[in-house]
XYZ file of C-alpha atoms in Angstrom:
94
model
C 7.489 4.959 -7.521
C 8.480 7.902 -5.399
C 6.252 10.306 -3.525
C 6.074 12.707 -0.608
C 5.629 9.850 1.879
C 8.548 7.751 0.661
C 8.855 5.096 -2.039
C 6.998 2.084 -3.369
C 9.158 -0.843 -4.389
C 8.321 -3.974 -6.322
C 9.596 -7.116 -4.595
C 9.400 -10.875 -4.896
C 7.576 -12.652 -2.053
C 8.822 -16.234 -1.722
C 5.871 -17.178 0.531
C 3.318 -16.429 -2.182
C 5.734 -16.983 -5.095
C 4.630 -13.666 -6.559
C 5.321 -9.970 -6.757
C 4.228 -7.470 -4.098
C 4.421 -3.699 -3.672
C 6.191 -2.426 -0.550
C 5.483 1.126 0.570
C 8.585 2.310 2.462
C 7.671 5.413 4.467
C 10.200 8.078 5.362
C 11.718 7.665 8.817
C 10.729 11.156 10.024
C 8.557 10.908 13.197
C 5.586 12.586 11.490
C 5.608 10.103 8.614
C 6.082 7.242 11.080
C 2.972 8.282 13.000
C 0.913 8.699 9.811
C 2.042 5.288 8.549
C 0.893 3.659 11.797
C -2.510 5.353 11.411
C -2.675 4.157 7.791
C -1.934 0.589 8.910
C -4.697 0.737 11.549
C -7.172 1.974 8.935
C -6.099 -0.680 6.421
C -6.436 -3.410 9.060
C -9.991 -2.244 9.780
C -10.830 -2.103 6.071
C -9.476 -5.623 5.573
C -11.454 -6.889 8.565
C -14.630 -5.293 7.194
C -13.829 -6.677 3.719
C -14.710 -10.208 4.840
C -11.243 -11.604 4.306
C -10.273 -9.904 1.056
C -13.163 -10.678 -1.252
C -13.692 -7.126 -2.518
C -11.726 -6.646 -5.718
C -12.119 -2.850 -5.483
C -9.930 -2.532 -2.390
C -6.158 -2.826 -2.470
C -5.165 -5.526 -0.005
C -2.522 -4.924 2.631
C -0.683 -8.194 3.180
C 1.501 -7.225 6.138
C 3.511 -4.421 7.690
C 6.869 -4.228 9.410
C 9.615 -1.809 10.405
C 13.112 -1.812 8.947
C 15.911 0.597 9.869
C 13.437 3.127 11.260
C 11.132 2.965 8.225
C 7.557 1.703 8.422
C 6.963 -0.667 5.507
C 3.533 -1.714 4.262
C 3.241 -4.695 1.917
C 0.409 -4.662 -0.626
C -0.712 -6.938 -3.402
C 0.863 -5.730 -6.644
C -1.586 -4.085 -8.997
C -1.234 -3.283 -12.684
C -0.785 0.482 -12.196
C -0.773 3.132 -9.513
C -3.514 5.647 -8.739
C -1.643 8.557 -10.303
C -1.258 6.715 -13.617
C -4.941 5.783 -13.579
C -6.023 9.374 -12.923
C -3.660 10.702 -15.572
C -5.159 8.265 -18.101
C -8.607 9.767 -17.401
C -7.315 13.366 -17.601
C -7.839 13.572 -13.841
C -11.614 13.261 -14.233
C -11.876 10.502 -11.646
C -11.884 6.748 -11.598
C -14.356 5.138 -14.031
């Protein structure tokens, strides 16, 4: 998908032999800074999540930089938040 922050790509991860979602943030300095803050928050959430047992939290698998873009790797879920909200007529998550 595509958004204001950048793009989300589906990719194959040979280490896990499965699909992942990679959020590729725009290379603009403001987006770079926000992505680093997002990673710090996600790392704290994952630490507090007792090693990924909570099924209600999307799990960040890793992060890296490529060609000036911050990339965040997530487990691949069935749909994105926008599609879920649209399915509920934007009345919230059930």
